mmCIF file of C-alpha atoms in Angstrom:
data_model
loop_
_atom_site.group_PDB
_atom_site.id
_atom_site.type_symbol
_atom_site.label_atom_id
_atom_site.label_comp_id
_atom_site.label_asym_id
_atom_site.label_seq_id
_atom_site.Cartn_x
_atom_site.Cartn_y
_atom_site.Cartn_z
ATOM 1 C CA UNK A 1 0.000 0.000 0.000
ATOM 2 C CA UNK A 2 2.749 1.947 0.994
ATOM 3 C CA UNK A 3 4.426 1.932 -2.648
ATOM 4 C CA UNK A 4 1.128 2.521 -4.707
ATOM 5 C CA UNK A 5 0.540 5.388 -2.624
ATOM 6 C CA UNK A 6 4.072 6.760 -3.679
ATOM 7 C CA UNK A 7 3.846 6.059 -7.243
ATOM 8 C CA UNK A 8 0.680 7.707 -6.893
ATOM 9 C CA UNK A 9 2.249 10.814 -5.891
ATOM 10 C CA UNK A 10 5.189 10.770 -7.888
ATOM 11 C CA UNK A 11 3.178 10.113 -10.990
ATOM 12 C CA UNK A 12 0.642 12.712 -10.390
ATOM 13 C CA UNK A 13 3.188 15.179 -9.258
ATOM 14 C CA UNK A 14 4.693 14.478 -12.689
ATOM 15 C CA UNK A 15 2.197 14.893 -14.934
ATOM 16 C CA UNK A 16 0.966 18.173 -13.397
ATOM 17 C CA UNK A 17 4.395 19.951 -13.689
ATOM 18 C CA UNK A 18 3.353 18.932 -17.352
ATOM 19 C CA UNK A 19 0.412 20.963 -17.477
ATOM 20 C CA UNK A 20 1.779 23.497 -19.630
ATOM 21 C CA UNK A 21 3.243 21.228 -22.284
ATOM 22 C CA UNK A 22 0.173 19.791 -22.422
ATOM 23 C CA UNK A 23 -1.434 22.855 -23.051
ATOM 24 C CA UNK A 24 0.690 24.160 -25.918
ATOM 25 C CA UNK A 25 0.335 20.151 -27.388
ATOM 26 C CA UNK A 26 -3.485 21.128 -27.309
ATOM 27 C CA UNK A 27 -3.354 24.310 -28.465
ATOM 28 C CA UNK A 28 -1.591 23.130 -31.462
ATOM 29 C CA UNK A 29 -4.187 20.412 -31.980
ATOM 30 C CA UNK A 30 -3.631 17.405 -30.235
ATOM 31 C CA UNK A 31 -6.818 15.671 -29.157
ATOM 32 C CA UNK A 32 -7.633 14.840 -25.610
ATOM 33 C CA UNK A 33 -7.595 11.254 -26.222
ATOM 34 C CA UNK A 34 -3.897 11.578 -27.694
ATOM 35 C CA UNK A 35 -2.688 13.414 -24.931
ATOM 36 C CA UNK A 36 -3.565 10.828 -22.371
ATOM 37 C CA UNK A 37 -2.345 7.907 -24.502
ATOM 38 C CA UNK A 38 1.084 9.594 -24.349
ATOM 39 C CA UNK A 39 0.830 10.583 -20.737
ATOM 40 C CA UNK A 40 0.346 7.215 -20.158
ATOM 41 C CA UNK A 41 2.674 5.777 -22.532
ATOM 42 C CA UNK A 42 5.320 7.214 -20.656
ATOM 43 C CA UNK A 43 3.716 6.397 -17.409
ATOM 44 C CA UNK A 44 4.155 2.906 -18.048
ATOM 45 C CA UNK A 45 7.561 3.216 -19.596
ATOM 46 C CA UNK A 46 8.687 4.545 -16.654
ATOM 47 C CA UNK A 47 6.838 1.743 -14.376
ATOM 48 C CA UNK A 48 8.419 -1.015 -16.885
ATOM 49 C CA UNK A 49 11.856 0.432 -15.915
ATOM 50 C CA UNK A 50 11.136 0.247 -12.384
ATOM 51 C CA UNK A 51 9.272 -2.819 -12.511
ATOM 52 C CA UNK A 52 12.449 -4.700 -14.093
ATOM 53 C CA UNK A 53 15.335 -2.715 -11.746
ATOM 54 C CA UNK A 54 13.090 -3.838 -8.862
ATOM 55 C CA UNK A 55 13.063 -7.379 -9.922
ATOM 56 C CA UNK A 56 16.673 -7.603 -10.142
ATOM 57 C CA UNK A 57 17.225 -5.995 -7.141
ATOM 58 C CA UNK A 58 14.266 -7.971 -5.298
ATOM 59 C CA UNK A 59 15.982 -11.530 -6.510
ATOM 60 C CA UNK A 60 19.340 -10.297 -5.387
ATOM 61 C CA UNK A 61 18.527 -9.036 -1.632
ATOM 62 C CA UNK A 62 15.978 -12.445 -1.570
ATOM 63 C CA UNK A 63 19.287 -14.494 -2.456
ATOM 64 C CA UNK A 64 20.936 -12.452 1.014
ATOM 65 C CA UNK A 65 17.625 -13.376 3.119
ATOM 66 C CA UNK A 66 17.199 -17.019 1.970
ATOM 67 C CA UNK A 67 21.009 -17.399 3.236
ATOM 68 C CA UNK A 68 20.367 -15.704 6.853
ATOM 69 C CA UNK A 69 17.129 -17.295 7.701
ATOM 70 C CA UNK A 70 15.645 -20.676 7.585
ATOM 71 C CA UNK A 71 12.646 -22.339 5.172
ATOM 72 C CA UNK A 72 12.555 -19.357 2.926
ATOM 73 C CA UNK A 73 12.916 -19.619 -1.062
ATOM 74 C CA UNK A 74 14.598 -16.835 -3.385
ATOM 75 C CA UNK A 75 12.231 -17.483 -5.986
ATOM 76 C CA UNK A 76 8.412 -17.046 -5.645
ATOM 77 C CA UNK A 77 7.101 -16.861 -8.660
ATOM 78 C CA UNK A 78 3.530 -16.213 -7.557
ATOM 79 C CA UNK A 79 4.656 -13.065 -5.515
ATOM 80 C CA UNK A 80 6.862 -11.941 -7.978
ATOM 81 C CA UNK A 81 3.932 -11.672 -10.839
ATOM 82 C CA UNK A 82 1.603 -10.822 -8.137
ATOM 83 C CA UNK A 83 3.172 -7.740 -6.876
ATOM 84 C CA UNK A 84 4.413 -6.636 -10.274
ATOM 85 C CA UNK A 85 0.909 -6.840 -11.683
ATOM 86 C CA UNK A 86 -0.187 -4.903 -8.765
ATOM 87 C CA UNK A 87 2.078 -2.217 -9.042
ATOM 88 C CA UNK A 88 1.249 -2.324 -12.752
ATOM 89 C CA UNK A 89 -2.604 -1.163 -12.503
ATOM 90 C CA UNK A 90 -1.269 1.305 -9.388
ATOM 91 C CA UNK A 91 1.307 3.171 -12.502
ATOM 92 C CA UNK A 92 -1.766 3.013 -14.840
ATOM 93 C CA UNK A 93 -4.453 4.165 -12.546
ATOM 94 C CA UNK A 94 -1.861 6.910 -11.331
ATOM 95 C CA UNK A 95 -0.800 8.118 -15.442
ATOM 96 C CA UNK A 96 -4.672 8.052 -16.330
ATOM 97 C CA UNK A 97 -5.892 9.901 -13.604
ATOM 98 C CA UNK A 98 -4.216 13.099 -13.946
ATOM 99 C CA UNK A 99 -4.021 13.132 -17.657
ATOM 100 C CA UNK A 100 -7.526 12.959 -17.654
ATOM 101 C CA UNK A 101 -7.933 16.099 -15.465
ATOM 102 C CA UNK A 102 -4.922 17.691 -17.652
ATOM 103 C CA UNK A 103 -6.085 17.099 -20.687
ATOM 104 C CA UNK A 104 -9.827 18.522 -19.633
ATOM 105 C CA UNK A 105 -8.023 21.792 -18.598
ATOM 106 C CA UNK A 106 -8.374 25.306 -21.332
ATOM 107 C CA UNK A 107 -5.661 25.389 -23.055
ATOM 108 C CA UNK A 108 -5.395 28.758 -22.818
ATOM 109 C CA UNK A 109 -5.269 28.282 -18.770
ATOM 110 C CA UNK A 110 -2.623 25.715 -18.800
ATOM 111 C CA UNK A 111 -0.483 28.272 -20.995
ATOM 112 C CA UNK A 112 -0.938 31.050 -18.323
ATOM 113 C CA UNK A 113 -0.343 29.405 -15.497
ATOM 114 C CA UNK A 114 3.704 29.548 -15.367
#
């Protein structure tokens, strides 16, 4: 719970310091639904990246506690999947949910507000 809430904020932090970029994109054209497909895009490029450094990271420190205590295996397969898919839908949910109130913004509003 602890790290969906935190990709939460990160994510939505991130996409409204975008505000204005996404304001000139619209401006110039771009259509609401385009504008959230590459919000999100990049959401889950970013959530891919850290999905796959977490993994390697998660197998390596698992190797270090399997060592130190006793009946415990390195590789759960079942967790593994389970908490990346979770984390998955927490980037998603987190991209779509401020794109959707940044794309619905004037552009003319996003473009003042500096």
């Amino acid at each position: 719970m602890l790290a969906a809430l935190g990709i939460y904020g990160v994510i939505s932090y991130s996409v409204t310091r975008q505000a204005q970029a996404i304001g000139i994109r619209m401006a110039l054209g771009a259509s609401v639904g385009r504008v959230q497909r590459d919000v999100l895009a990049g959401t889950l490029r970013l959530a891919f990246a850290g999905m796959a450094l977490g993994t390697l990271l998660a197998l390596a420190v698992a190797r270090l506690i399997s060592s130190l205590l006793f009946a415990t295996s390195s590789w759960d397969l079942p967790t593994y999947l389970g908490m990346a898919i979770a984390l998955l839908l927490v980037a998603a949910v987190s991209g779509y949910i401020p794109a959707r109130r940044a794309s619905g913004l004037n552009p003319m509003e996003a473009l003042r507000s500096n």
